[in-house]
Amino acid sequence: MDGTIQNYTLDMAADTKKEPLRVKQYDTNSRQARITLKMGGEPWTIPFGCQIHINVRKTDGTLADAACTRIDEHTVLTPITEQMTAVTGTQLGELYFLGSDGDIKSQSFPVVVYEAVMDQARMESSDDFQSLQDALRDVKASTDTADIAAQYATEQGNSARDAARQAENAAGSIQAAVDAAAAAKVSETNAKTSETASAQTKQEVTDYVEAQKAAFVGYSKRESDSRYANALTNSVTGEGGVTVEDAWTAPVLGLDVVGKSEQATTTGAQLLPQPQFNDTKNGITVKTQMDGGISITGTATSAIAFTVAEILLPAGTYILSGLSGLVVGRMYFQLVEISAQGGQFVGELAKVGPVAGATVTIDRDVWARAEIKVLSGVTADSICYPMLNAGDTALPWEPYTGGAPSPSPDYPQDIISTGTVSTGKQMLNADTIVQGMVNAETGALSVTPSFVSSDFIPVKPGDYVLSGEGIKPYLNYVIYFDKEKVIKGNSTIKSSNGKFTVTEGIAYARLRFVSKTGAEGTVTPSEVAALKPMLNAGDTALPWEPYTGGKPSPSVEYPQEVKVTATGGNLFNASKIKTMSAWGATVTNNGDGSITVSGSGVLTDYINQAILFTRDQTLTILGAGNYCMSGKKTYPYFYFTLYDTVEKKVVFEINTKATPSKEITQKLINNENVVLRIGFYGEANTQIIPGVVCPMVNAGDSALPWAPYQSTSATITLTEPLRGIGEYRDRIMCRDGVWGIERWITKLTLDGSEDWVIYGNSSYISFYTQSVCLPVSMNKREGLCEQLRVMTIGGKNLNTIWLGANNKVVYAIDNQFYNDTLEDKGLANWKAHLAESPLEIITYLDAPTWEPLPAATQQALNALTTYAGTTHLTITAGGPAPEVTLEYVQDTQKAIEQHDTANRQYTDNQIAAIVAALPTATQAAIVDNQTTKLLQEV
């Protein structure tokens, strides 16, 4: 509507103007200001072709922005928008002129908003960037205007990015000036002898600095970077990382890394103890996988059977299942009766092979042997999960936990959280392996190149397993010592499964490894350590983890790092290529992501240059999915190979010559012994092709346009993992401009020193403690416990624990600890168990705690950047992959194109729906008319 136009004058060289612009609250599309610009009293000329904006910071801290109109070379027509009038009081405004070669701001001026008589109560104050909103309204209005708006918005976005950089530079300049002024005033202070005058001057310095900071809107780098005038932002959430394809090169605006906790549970249905296979017989190799499955590979030279377990079965009905990938009629998972444990074959009970499962009913107690049988000539390549459960319905496979649900004291289940790299179960510190052989009779160490030995490892009576790919050829002895480290004996570690047993009176053990070729060969400590040997208590081999002193990690003693990495579309870091010459060809690293191949003639041999990555490094850029290589498609060509470090066998390869794209499976990525090689080579008898090559590896099955390798990263040190229970989850986040860790989860540790007392009733027995009192709000709270199931309601199930029941920790037990014949009902047994194996429980707090990260980490996180086009943001951490939310600056052009495409699709869908609702004859007529029109246009 036609409203008022106020005449106003601004001096481009002056400070804040005192005379304000005056408007009324809630006025919309009715007030403008005709602003004349001067410099020292003389007319100031507006730079040709620049963009002009008015920026207003309201009293509530929100910002409003609008584009202005150039009336002549000295005058600007400025709108006063609805958002600028949303809050009463004196707002602070400025004009902003953005040109192709720089920018400049006017003097600041007050905008007084007087309270309206009629409270319309219809508008909340918020940040308002009117320029782009107008362009987006045009996009919705018509396709023609959308093209114009897209171009305009792109210019706005480009200018905004320039403005942000200018703002950052200006911020630095202003800060430098502030620092200089402060230094000058401090010098002035030092020159004064009066203590009162000194204190007064120091206060003046402080006030001056803070006033300068407050006066400059762009003082904060993060505020400046995130204020991209008219820029669009977006957010995306993923697991372990995210990939965006519409980003612009800009600082990351926001990032949340949300933790998670996982714990395995079982029903106790599995009746077969877990076998520990690692053996080859008659051409067939069987290996127990880390997930409990059994791999069967090779070609049988003669029939062979592998015993899974021998168990005593009471009379009843049972079902056998779980062998997949069978050669029907030639491979079997069978259950046979034996005369006694370790006894002779009596008869067949059930056989899985031609069918998925087999049921057997036994009318008496029998000893049974479960075994996998492969007939002669069979070529096998399968993974099976043998399962025996009571009843006539095959249940899903689960590990053996004593025929009872777990977690339980006998079969605890680790709580694995984001960031966890060790549960503390690793007993072998590979760093202490030394050259030499421990004498099996004297315990003395003699240095020899064919043996290496571990240091003294504290042990207790029980079973132990040594595992690790490639360890078997080295395996030899375990040497036992008493508390005084006097030798007590030795035994051979079972080559089939790595098991050995420690008896009473043994306090230490040392492991002895021999070279693959025996006493005539050589072996080094680093060679054995590289094979990742794992020593753990129990009869089941656990996945390898680093040695952390028997304590979970991350911890205060063993902190761990979480790495946040932002990488552009090109995943190939060409900076690692070294300049080299061979066989007449020279490969030169140009330092800009490209390499130059020079030389002439034919290669007499091959030239090879590779980049080797460890598994952990590859995971920062790789996951399951498609990948593509591009660059020069003649020699030398580039390759991207995954190979097995134990068998030295290539298991995956793509290259620019023949197979530029291929899918990487999750199975490969999870293989501990797969290493990535990225490099290039030329073959013998092949013409050298000189030229510049720009190598590229990108996700997907199509080559993207070349871009240099770009990456920023930040490392966050954790002393506790990021845990999560339901909606209560620890997270790394930015709060009020400060990066830190918000923690909802707390850990309780009960070691038997608490004041446990006995309590019982007619249906169950409970131990509970008076000393570990919990708040009323924690009554029946959810949680996780390594040894027990946490119950939120009920509680009469055995081996369960309540958190906060009657403000205490209450434990319902079975006969493992409870003994009605004892005066204390077994309470001493329970407390002794806790002293040996403390109870660890995690649950959530009433309110989260906040831990700011160190200054260096803050700086690294603030420097995280997204890149134009494709950006991969990944989190490298142990344990469950975290949920990641990234907030970023979008490419304005792509954002509007996406918006326009969505509008077009919506319109097309609406038209299609309308046409579909028309009578069939009408639809036919429409199609006929369209066809005729097309033919006429040909």
Short mmCIF file of C-alpha atoms in Angstrom, two decimals, residues 239 258-265 413-420 554 720-731 743-747 782-786 841-844 878-883:
data_model
loop_
_atom_site.label_atom_id
_atom_site.label_comp_id
_atom_site.label_asym_id
_atom_site.label_seq_id
_atom_site.Cartn_x
_atom_site.Cartn_y
_atom_site.Cartn_z
CA GLU A 239 24.07 -43.57 11.11
CA VAL A 258 24.48 -39.11 19.44
CA GLY A 259 25.64 -42.19 21.35
CA LYS A 260 24.09 -45.62 21.58
CA SER A 261 24.44 -48.66 23.86
CA GLU A 262 23.89 -52.26 22.81
CA GLN A 263 23.86 -55.51 24.76
CA ALA A 264 23.34 -59.04 23.53
CA THR A 265 20.69 -61.12 25.28
CA GLN A 413 27.00 -59.74 28.30
CA ASP A 414 29.13 -56.66 27.70
CA ILE A 415 27.45 -53.30 27.25
CA ILE A 416 29.02 -51.86 24.11
CA SER A 417 28.54 -48.14 23.53
CA THR A 418 29.63 -45.68 20.88
CA GLY A 419 33.36 -45.13 21.25
CA THR A 420 34.04 -48.49 22.94
CA PRO A 554 37.63 -45.39 26.72
CA GLU A 720 33.88 -42.50 28.71
CA PRO A 721 31.92 -43.86 25.75
CA LEU A 722 28.81 -42.12 24.41
CA ARG A 723 26.01 -44.19 25.92
CA GLY A 724 22.30 -44.30 25.27
CA ILE A 725 19.18 -45.86 26.79
CA GLY A 726 16.01 -45.26 24.84
CA GLU A 727 15.54 -41.54 24.30
CA TYR A 728 18.21 -40.65 26.87
CA ARG A 729 21.49 -40.45 24.97
CA ASP A 730 24.89 -38.83 25.41
CA ARG A 731 25.81 -36.52 22.57
CA ARG A 743 25.66 -36.68 29.17
CA TRP A 744 22.38 -38.26 30.20
CA ILE A 745 23.78 -41.64 31.23
CA THR A 746 25.49 -42.49 34.51
CA LYS A 747 27.22 -45.67 35.65
CA GLU A 782 15.31 -48.41 32.71
CA GLY A 783 18.93 -49.44 32.52
CA LEU A 784 21.45 -52.06 31.43
CA CYS A 785 23.57 -54.37 33.56
CA GLU A 786 26.37 -56.67 32.37
CA ILE A 841 24.85 -50.74 35.76
CA ILE A 842 24.09 -47.83 33.45
CA THR A 843 20.94 -45.75 33.71
CA TYR A 844 19.87 -42.20 32.96
CA GLY A 878 34.46 -48.05 18.20
CA GLY A 879 31.21 -49.70 19.19
CA PRO A 880 27.78 -49.02 17.67
CA ALA A 881 27.71 -46.36 14.98
CA PRO A 882 26.35 -43.08 16.37
CA GLU A 883 23.42 -41.16 14.95
#
